[in-house]
XYZ file of C-alpha atoms in Angstrom:
619
model
C -34.400 -29.030 -8.435
C -35.070 -28.861 -4.681
C -31.311 -29.232 -4.090
C -30.531 -26.138 -6.193
C -33.315 -24.112 -4.585
C -32.123 -25.148 -1.135
C -28.544 -24.133 -2.065
C -29.622 -20.701 -3.274
C -31.733 -20.040 -0.198
C -28.910 -21.064 2.133
C -26.328 -18.835 0.483
C -28.700 -15.848 0.338
C -29.551 -16.270 4.020
C -25.868 -16.399 4.957
C -25.158 -13.246 2.943
C -27.985 -11.529 4.811
C -26.543 -12.814 8.101
C -23.158 -11.403 7.158
C -24.613 -7.972 6.456
C -26.550 -7.958 9.728
C -23.433 -9.077 11.612
C -21.349 -6.306 10.054
C -23.997 -3.803 11.069
C -23.890 -5.049 14.667
C -20.080 -4.859 14.638
C -20.248 -1.302 13.279
C -22.404 -0.328 16.258
C -20.146 -2.222 18.683
C -17.061 -0.400 17.337
C -18.872 2.957 17.429
C -18.443 3.347 13.692
C -22.185 3.941 13.719
C -23.967 5.787 16.486
C -27.710 6.427 16.394
C -27.183 9.410 18.704
C -24.730 10.921 16.219
C -26.319 10.531 12.815
C -23.297 12.103 11.122
C -21.456 8.843 11.864
C -23.558 7.275 9.075
C -22.325 9.788 6.506
C -20.738 8.230 3.415
C -20.902 4.721 4.883
C -23.669 3.112 2.842
C -21.438 2.434 -0.173
C -18.662 0.710 1.797
C -21.193 -1.232 3.858
C -23.026 -2.513 0.782
C -19.738 -3.358 -0.933
C -19.117 -5.818 1.885
C -21.538 -8.304 0.309
C -18.516 -9.566 -1.670
C -16.953 -10.828 1.560
C -20.277 -12.001 2.981
C -20.802 -14.074 -0.139
C -17.244 -15.428 -0.023
C -17.544 -16.729 3.550
C -21.075 -17.984 2.819
C -19.753 -20.044 -0.083
C -17.056 -21.498 2.171
C -19.630 -22.610 4.743
C -21.843 -23.896 1.937
C -18.948 -25.951 0.578
C -18.349 -27.607 3.949
C -22.007 -28.258 4.769
C -23.397 -29.339 1.422
C -20.177 -30.927 0.190
C -19.805 -33.185 3.205
C -23.509 -34.025 3.167
C -23.516 -35.058 -0.477
C -20.281 -37.046 -0.183
C -21.216 -38.921 2.977
C -25.006 -38.999 2.643
C -25.697 -37.441 6.057
C -29.177 -37.643 7.529
C -31.189 -34.472 8.089
C -30.390 -34.637 11.816
C -26.617 -34.738 11.311
C -26.980 -32.115 8.607
C -28.690 -29.780 11.107
C -26.003 -30.355 13.727
C -23.190 -29.572 11.292
C -25.083 -26.466 10.252
C -25.376 -25.370 13.912
C -21.646 -25.932 14.472
C -20.727 -23.913 11.368
C -23.004 -21.042 12.383
C -21.493 -21.084 15.880
C -17.993 -20.971 14.395
C -19.064 -18.153 12.079
C -20.495 -15.989 14.845
C -17.553 -16.734 17.151
C -15.075 -15.636 14.471
C -17.054 -12.440 13.893
C -17.105 -11.851 17.645
C -13.385 -12.497 18.131
C -12.591 -10.196 15.222
C -14.846 -7.471 16.682
C -13.132 -7.811 20.066
C -9.730 -7.517 18.401
C -10.898 -4.488 16.421
C -12.108 -2.905 19.653
C -8.648 -3.433 21.136
C -6.497 -2.547 18.126
C -8.650 -0.498 15.775
C -8.360 -2.983 12.901
C -9.513 -6.429 11.777
C -7.522 -9.513 12.743
C -6.893 -10.477 9.110
C -3.229 -11.493 8.717
C -2.648 -11.384 12.470
C -4.738 -14.508 12.955
C -1.688 -16.301 14.328
C -1.620 -13.752 17.151
C -5.164 -14.497 18.307
C -3.937 -16.427 21.318
C -1.644 -13.621 22.469
C -4.301 -10.897 22.703
C -4.631 -10.038 26.387
C -2.025 -12.734 27.055
C -4.079 -15.857 26.278
C -7.365 -17.154 24.952
C -8.558 -17.779 28.500
C -7.796 -14.157 29.325
C -9.781 -13.097 26.300
C -12.810 -15.158 27.255
C -12.599 -14.035 30.888
C -12.682 -10.379 29.888
C -15.159 -10.733 27.045
C -17.374 -13.566 28.308
C -20.509 -11.580 27.592
C -19.632 -11.176 23.916
C -18.779 -14.887 23.676
C -22.093 -15.797 25.293
C -23.876 -13.503 22.868
C -22.183 -15.294 19.967
C -23.243 -18.695 21.321
C -26.846 -17.641 21.837
C -26.888 -15.869 18.498
C -25.728 -19.008 16.691
C -28.361 -21.089 18.460
C -31.046 -18.578 17.545
C -30.182 -18.181 13.882
C -29.717 -21.920 13.376
C -33.468 -22.266 13.892
C -34.031 -20.122 10.819
C -30.927 -20.972 8.788
C -31.210 -24.745 8.653
C -32.274 -25.373 5.056
C -34.848 -27.898 4.002
C -32.547 -30.611 2.838
C -33.003 -34.147 1.648
C -30.023 -36.391 0.868
C -29.202 -36.585 -2.823
C -29.712 -40.134 -4.068
C -28.057 -41.828 -6.989
C -24.451 -41.750 -8.192
C -25.150 -39.489 -11.182
C -27.168 -36.946 -9.179
C -24.594 -36.881 -6.414
C -21.835 -36.327 -8.967
C -23.703 -33.370 -10.496
C -24.391 -31.983 -7.000
C -20.696 -32.146 -6.042
C -19.699 -30.430 -9.313
C -22.298 -27.719 -8.741
C -21.125 -27.168 -5.146
C -17.477 -26.858 -6.220
C -18.205 -24.417 -9.043
C -20.462 -22.202 -6.948
C -18.130 -22.207 -3.952
C -14.958 -21.464 -5.910
C -16.497 -18.724 -8.059
C -18.151 -16.973 -5.120
C -15.108 -17.251 -2.847
C -12.701 -15.962 -5.480
C -14.690 -12.812 -6.071
C -15.585 -13.273 -9.759
C -12.215 -11.900 -10.938
C -10.068 -14.981 -11.212
C -7.987 -14.395 -8.089
C -8.860 -14.953 -4.429
C -10.064 -11.681 -2.958
C -7.624 -10.550 -0.324
C -9.005 -8.784 2.795
C -7.260 -5.633 1.555
C -9.866 -5.477 -1.224
C -12.069 -3.874 1.404
C -10.337 -0.616 0.463
C -12.057 -0.838 -2.918
C -15.221 0.140 -1.106
C -13.961 3.689 -0.543
C -14.106 5.589 2.702
C -10.539 4.835 3.788
C -9.886 2.717 6.862
C -13.406 3.282 8.242
C -14.965 2.121 4.993
C -12.693 -0.923 4.876
C -13.634 -1.830 8.454
C -17.324 -1.617 7.567
C -16.910 -3.622 4.387
C -14.778 -6.531 5.547
C -16.501 -9.528 7.046
C -14.249 -10.357 10.008
C -14.889 -14.089 9.766
C -13.762 -14.075 6.142
C -10.606 -12.152 7.061
C -9.676 -14.765 9.659
C -10.455 -17.770 7.444
C -8.570 -16.260 4.502
C -5.509 -15.552 6.620
C -5.570 -19.024 8.179
C -5.824 -20.751 4.796
C -3.308 -18.446 3.133
C -0.754 -19.410 5.755
C 0.632 -15.887 6.014
C 3.639 -15.437 8.249
C 4.837 -12.293 9.899
C 6.647 -9.787 7.691
C 8.606 -8.580 10.673
C 12.348 -9.160 10.384
C 13.820 -10.726 13.500
C 17.012 -8.887 14.462
C 18.958 -9.902 17.537
C 21.087 -7.264 19.237
C 23.281 -7.875 22.310
C 21.534 -6.932 25.528
C 23.970 -4.149 26.412
C 22.962 -2.248 23.252
C 19.969 -0.074 24.086
C 18.661 0.172 20.531
C 15.327 1.686 21.596
C 17.123 4.526 23.380
C 19.470 5.108 20.433
C 16.532 5.211 18.033
C 14.480 7.515 20.264
C 17.343 10.025 20.599
C 17.623 10.088 16.810
C 13.856 10.239 16.288
C 13.417 13.170 18.670
C 14.380 15.431 15.769
C 12.171 13.710 13.206
C 8.493 14.182 12.432
C 6.791 17.467 11.637
C 5.898 19.085 14.967
C 5.581 22.714 13.787
C 4.942 22.967 10.031
C 7.094 25.465 8.195
C 4.828 26.491 5.299
C 1.206 27.256 4.471
C 1.025 26.266 0.800
C -2.597 25.480 -0.149
C -2.193 24.956 -3.876
C -2.214 21.909 -6.150
C 0.294 19.064 -5.975
C 1.115 16.648 -8.794
C 3.345 13.697 -7.900
C 4.604 11.482 -10.701
C 6.141 8.153 -9.709
C 8.379 7.332 -12.644
C 8.131 3.566 -12.958
C 11.540 2.020 -12.381
C 13.679 4.992 -13.433
C 17.166 4.408 -11.966
C 19.145 7.264 -10.482
C 22.216 6.353 -12.515
C 20.374 7.524 -15.645
C 20.410 11.130 -14.396
C 23.027 13.027 -16.449
C 23.947 9.775 -18.200
C 24.904 10.014 -21.863
C 25.148 7.430 -24.603
C 27.540 9.036 -27.024
C 26.428 12.672 -27.191
C 22.788 11.934 -26.373
C 21.432 12.268 -22.836
C 19.164 9.466 -21.674
C 16.943 11.932 -19.774
C 17.383 15.311 -21.463
C 14.071 16.766 -20.273
C 14.324 15.544 -16.705
C 17.901 16.812 -16.461
C 16.980 20.280 -17.735
C 14.023 20.569 -15.361
C 16.077 19.239 -12.467
C 18.530 22.086 -12.832
C 15.643 24.527 -12.219
C 14.182 22.674 -9.223
C 14.731 21.719 -5.616
C 16.910 18.610 -5.818
C 19.328 16.555 -3.765
C 22.703 14.884 -4.186
C 21.211 11.487 -3.607
C 17.627 10.243 -3.269
C 17.110 6.675 -2.045
C 14.125 4.425 -2.736
C 12.347 2.735 0.136
C 12.155 -0.640 -1.584
C 11.984 -2.559 -4.828
C 8.249 -2.517 -5.568
C 5.753 0.217 -6.381
C 3.798 -0.304 -3.164
C 7.017 0.060 -1.165
C 7.922 3.332 -2.861
C 4.410 4.723 -2.478
C 4.174 3.845 1.209
C 7.610 5.299 1.982
C 6.784 8.508 0.104
C 3.178 9.122 1.104
C 3.399 7.950 4.715
C 7.019 8.933 5.407
C 7.731 5.572 7.009
C 10.069 2.705 6.162
C 8.737 -0.547 4.791
C 9.338 -3.830 6.582
C 12.911 -4.670 5.463
C 12.761 -6.168 1.998
C 8.960 -6.317 1.983
C 5.801 -4.317 1.340
C 3.079 -3.709 3.910
C 0.541 -4.888 1.317
C -0.604 -8.471 1.798
C 1.080 -8.480 5.209
C -0.332 -8.497 8.721
C -0.075 -4.696 8.974
C -1.706 -3.779 5.661
C -4.890 -2.723 7.456
C -3.155 -0.740 10.167
C -4.346 2.860 10.205
C -1.152 4.697 9.250
C -1.260 8.477 9.040
C -0.324 9.503 5.512
C 0.100 12.734 3.609
C -3.010 12.431 1.350
C -5.172 11.996 4.455
C -3.969 15.351 5.782
C -4.831 17.101 2.531
C -8.283 15.489 2.423
C -9.032 17.114 5.780
C -7.897 20.413 4.284
C -10.510 20.160 1.515
C -8.342 18.719 -1.252
C -9.794 16.486 -3.948
C -7.453 13.694 -4.982
C -6.991 10.953 -7.553
C -4.298 8.440 -8.403
C -3.626 7.102 -11.905
C -1.536 4.188 -13.104
C -0.991 2.804 -16.560
C -1.316 -0.828 -15.529
C -4.304 -2.392 -13.788
C -4.990 -0.332 -10.690
C -4.876 -3.386 -8.439
C -1.542 -4.747 -9.687
C 0.424 -5.721 -6.552
C -2.174 -3.934 -4.442
C -1.208 -0.436 -5.642
C -4.771 0.797 -6.077
C -5.671 -0.523 -2.649
C -2.666 1.146 -1.036
C -3.343 4.590 -2.489
C -6.940 4.438 -1.265
C -5.612 3.425 2.135
C -3.207 6.369 2.231
C -6.058 8.798 1.604
C -6.509 9.239 -2.144
C -10.212 9.558 -2.865
C -10.141 7.879 -6.280
C -7.946 5.300 -7.982
C -7.770 4.686 -11.721
C -5.936 2.106 -13.804
C -5.862 1.156 -17.447
C -9.339 -0.415 -17.304
C -10.865 2.901 -16.260
C -9.558 4.648 -19.391
C -12.343 4.891 -22.015
C -11.832 2.347 -24.819
C -8.616 1.173 -23.166
C -8.579 -2.053 -25.184
C -8.276 -0.038 -28.392
C -5.272 1.930 -27.102
C -1.787 0.707 -27.959
C -0.228 -1.037 -24.949
C 2.827 -2.862 -23.718
C 2.680 -6.048 -21.669
C 1.447 -4.190 -18.570
C -0.864 -1.483 -19.840
C -1.043 1.816 -21.688
C 1.914 3.992 -22.588
C 2.505 7.122 -20.551
C 1.210 9.571 -23.160
C -2.260 8.001 -22.943
C -2.111 7.835 -19.157
C -1.193 11.525 -18.982
C -4.004 12.411 -21.387
C -6.551 10.529 -19.277
C -5.281 12.153 -16.083
C -5.582 15.633 -17.601
C -9.172 14.906 -18.640
C -10.094 13.742 -15.142
C -8.360 16.736 -13.572
C -10.697 19.005 -15.541
C -13.584 17.400 -13.623
C -11.986 17.917 -10.206
C -12.058 20.840 -7.816
C -8.955 22.725 -6.744
C -6.933 22.379 -4.669
C -6.154 18.893 -5.821
C -3.615 16.171 -5.165
C -2.759 14.113 -8.230
C -0.634 10.973 -8.141
C 0.551 9.020 -11.164
C 2.518 5.813 -11.582
C 3.818 5.651 -15.144
C 3.916 2.505 -17.262
C 6.029 2.963 -20.400
C 9.125 1.769 -18.535
C 7.274 -1.231 -17.117
C 8.317 -3.090 -20.260
C 10.993 -3.036 -22.951
C 8.490 -2.288 -25.727
C 8.140 1.005 -27.588
C 5.024 2.396 -29.281
C 4.531 1.504 -32.926
C 6.764 3.602 -35.164
C 9.185 4.698 -32.420
C 12.727 3.534 -33.091
C 15.105 2.718 -30.217
C 17.338 5.716 -29.593
C 20.226 3.586 -28.362
C 19.802 0.391 -30.344
C 18.234 -2.906 -29.401
C 21.243 -5.165 -29.074
C 20.402 -6.196 -25.517
C 18.045 -5.504 -22.628
C 20.284 -2.745 -21.258
C 20.219 -0.700 -24.464
C 16.487 -1.291 -24.864
C 15.856 -0.094 -21.303
C 17.826 3.060 -22.061
C 15.765 3.651 -25.204
C 12.427 3.033 -23.475
C 13.345 5.367 -20.606
C 14.514 7.977 -23.127
C 11.102 7.791 -24.804
C 9.330 8.004 -21.443
C 11.304 11.191 -20.808
C 9.803 12.648 -24.014
C 6.320 11.656 -22.881
C 6.992 13.328 -19.539
C 7.946 16.523 -21.343
C 4.589 16.469 -23.141
C 2.738 16.065 -19.851
C 4.694 18.916 -18.298
C 3.858 21.223 -21.186
C 0.173 20.298 -20.812
C 0.321 21.121 -17.114
C 1.880 24.497 -17.862
C -0.856 25.307 -20.409
C -3.650 24.317 -18.035
C -5.669 27.181 -16.559
C -4.925 26.715 -12.891
C -6.850 28.589 -10.225
C -4.192 27.974 -7.614
C -0.411 27.645 -7.733
C 0.913 24.167 -8.267
C 3.891 22.010 -7.426
C 5.300 19.180 -9.507
C 7.152 16.355 -7.780
C 9.012 13.823 -9.903
C 10.628 10.711 -8.421
C 10.897 7.026 -9.139
C 8.854 4.522 -7.211
C 11.876 2.177 -7.261
C 14.543 0.915 -9.653
C 14.006 -2.154 -11.779
C 17.058 -3.380 -13.593
C 20.182 -5.407 -12.917
C 22.178 -2.993 -10.829
C 25.858 -2.978 -9.988
C 25.917 -3.243 -6.231
C 23.536 -2.291 -3.443
C 23.844 1.451 -4.051
C 22.508 1.397 -7.614
C 19.571 -0.740 -6.494
C 18.122 2.219 -4.584
C 19.402 5.469 -6.138
C 16.471 7.220 -7.850
C 15.796 10.532 -9.650
C 14.019 13.308 -7.754
C 12.992 16.941 -8.191
C 10.353 19.319 -6.862
C 9.349 22.435 -8.780
C 6.957 25.281 -7.973
C 4.733 27.013 -10.547
C 2.532 30.052 -10.214
C -1.053 29.884 -11.440
C -0.383 33.231 -13.070
C 3.163 33.234 -14.486
C 2.873 36.929 -15.330
C 2.374 37.773 -11.667
C 4.623 35.160 -10.174
C 4.699 35.375 -6.415
C 7.393 34.300 -4.033
C 8.161 30.625 -4.329
C 7.603 28.614 -1.131
C 11.029 26.975 -1.498
C 14.294 27.695 -3.256
C 15.350 25.981 -6.463
C 18.678 24.608 -5.292
C 20.763 21.508 -4.784
C 20.763 20.077 -1.254
C 23.943 18.282 -0.287
C 23.629 14.855 1.268
C 21.693 11.620 1.064
C 17.915 11.657 1.430
C 15.158 9.066 1.127
C 11.579 8.789 -0.090
C 10.483 9.223 3.526
C 11.721 12.802 3.268
C 9.403 13.621 0.350
C 6.243 13.020 2.386
C 7.682 14.938 5.322
C 8.556 17.857 3.026
C 5.059 18.035 1.568
C 3.478 17.884 5.019
C 5.825 20.631 6.204
C 5.092 22.725 3.113
C 1.301 22.489 3.428
C 1.167 23.284 7.138
C 0.313 19.792 8.375
C 1.642 18.309 11.576
C 2.976 14.802 11.081
C 4.642 13.668 14.302
C 4.705 9.998 13.238
C 6.694 10.713 10.066
C 10.287 9.494 10.074
C 11.399 11.661 7.162
C 13.069 15.063 7.399
C 11.783 18.092 5.548
C 13.827 19.328 2.597
C 12.647 22.867 3.365
C 15.115 23.055 6.261
C 16.894 19.678 6.558
C 19.488 21.074 8.945
C 16.817 21.191 11.674
C 16.316 17.424 11.528
C 18.441 14.421 12.451
C 20.647 13.319 9.574
C 20.433 9.761 8.342
C 18.973 7.648 5.524
C 18.748 3.881 5.284
C 18.456 1.183 2.636
C 18.133 -2.579 3.070
C 18.914 -5.287 0.543
C 18.938 -9.045 1.163
C 20.071 -8.802 4.769
C 22.593 -6.061 4.079
C 21.912 -2.502 5.174
C 23.530 0.843 4.496
C 23.231 3.822 6.797
C 23.988 7.162 5.107
C 24.980 10.005 7.387
C 26.827 13.079 6.159
C 29.518 12.044 3.671
C 29.722 8.519 5.079
C 27.985 5.244 4.281
C 28.195 2.480 6.883
C 27.521 -0.948 5.373
C 26.595 -3.826 7.683
C 24.735 -7.133 7.861
C 21.852 -7.416 10.300
C 22.863 -11.047 11.027
C 26.453 -10.247 11.967
C 26.662 -7.781 14.842
C 29.388 -5.113 14.705
C 30.764 -6.271 11.362
C 30.704 -2.965 9.533
C 32.511 -1.254 6.663
C 32.748 2.464 5.947
C 32.849 4.310 2.630
C 32.718 7.860 1.309
C 29.566 7.335 -0.726
C 29.835 10.386 -2.973
C 33.295 9.413 -4.233
C 32.713 5.650 -4.209
C 29.134 4.867 -5.143
C 29.956 1.244 -5.890
C 31.470 0.784 -2.393
C 34.695 -0.608 -3.809
C 37.190 1.227 -1.597
C 36.724 0.634 2.104
C 38.122 3.340 4.381
C 38.862 3.441 8.096
C 35.642 4.414 9.842
C 35.536 7.967 11.206
C 35.518 8.780 14.892
C 31.712 8.747 14.811
C 31.652 5.440 12.940
C 30.511 3.306 15.879
C 27.706 5.722 16.695
C 26.648 5.830 13.040
C 26.544 2.056 12.925
C 24.422 1.862 16.071
C 22.043 4.479 14.719
C 21.694 2.527 11.464
C 21.203 -0.808 13.209
C 18.777 0.687 15.734
C 16.832 2.307 12.902
C 16.343 -1.041 11.130
C 15.238 -2.773 14.308
C 13.207 -0.105 16.079
C 11.458 1.342 13.030
C 9.964 -2.139 12.641
C 8.784 -2.046 16.228
C 7.192 1.286 15.348
C 5.484 -0.252 12.296
C 4.266 -3.453 13.903
C 3.224 -2.280 17.344
């Protein structure tokens, strides 16, 4: 019994140490300031949430200390020395992480492999921050006097076996976060409070240990360009006319953005026999602001959300989530609206933390995130393999909207098309001979559900005007060529709160010629709502002619740069091997044409964009 009591006391003490350490770090990083009491506003919840990480790292230390002691029968003296070494390591990791956060504004986390390059070398680090290192050493020595548990070696084979089993169960359960999967450092965003809340919540030592054990490598794509090519200069000349420096509009109404899960652009205007696949979307598109071609920023929901909400490219072929830059403090569109007094919520039909989506939307500035588990009686609602069907997601979102204050920002990621299943009693519109026909039928049904949501929005008693934005997060089916992998539906439509006294619309309902990307959606919304966004790499659809042309996609090492009527296709591993196509007439890129006079410059802009936008992301 004394062994179990000693275990409990040790873990509780370490959790308390973690909370105290995070409080000290918060003061060191000026997240808290006793001379500015407002700095403590809305921080208690995120700070208390951090006990999850404190417990996780405590269980790891407990596993090492008690596990080794039981297995090898260490004496109390050796036990105390191991305990002192572990506490020293713990405090040093917290200190190193705090130093890094002071330098970079974020936890080390995935960048653990870069620890030795901060300030050039570890010796440079210690030389500059010797006082903090000394504090960590003295702190470990001090707390070890109070944190060495009363421990007596466990005798007997049977008792030792039970002790080892107990240690393993406790350590694994506590470290994994009670939910069956190891808790990633990005879970700190569950605490609320955006990047500040995540910084308060995350135990820096846990972030470093997790990253070291996870073996994460850099998500940065290494692209070699001959030395005579000044890619940074090419990119900077292009970027000079990107970003929102002087916002065009002053719209202060409601915004509803629906990310249509996996809807491919080739379904727009597509017919099977006489039946349109997307009859409602097509009809609404004809009454909206729309473009010739809208390109997705990736192949996963988190990639589409980041590209849209933050108007930045993803690392080529990857998401920022679960990468070394997931905790970087990017400036995103929802953050701007929060400062303007908007309330916001994001809804998805699957679990809100699938692939880190719920974490990402909180990071970008949404105040609340909801998934299927937050829907009342969700287990009794008909579902597909991923979650609830869109009609139930829309219903839940409408109910929550009635509890929110205007103006509001609403984001949704639909779920019906996450699977090839249809609700009970719904027959496939285009047969069920194969996956392709089933996908058409499921998307056709999702289009009907979208119509129902739209009609509900129109019937709602709005206090302010509202804008509906519809676009896919990505595509998700076997596409024919690189182009179809990234072509997605898009429209943006304005509605007056009082249709009988409809005022002047803030943008025209028209078709914009050319190729655009999800980056441009975030830039457009920032421009429309009067928010400066100089870091955005998208161009506003309100007046695209005032911005540099150009849109990019990347797929398995191959990239396409769209500029005007041309698409320049190239491989990042094979310098100057490019092919040119007229994308509007040859969307499958079957008929190569001689490159135009500007072809070389287009290629360099596309290649420089791939390389230098990464530098922009990872710096």
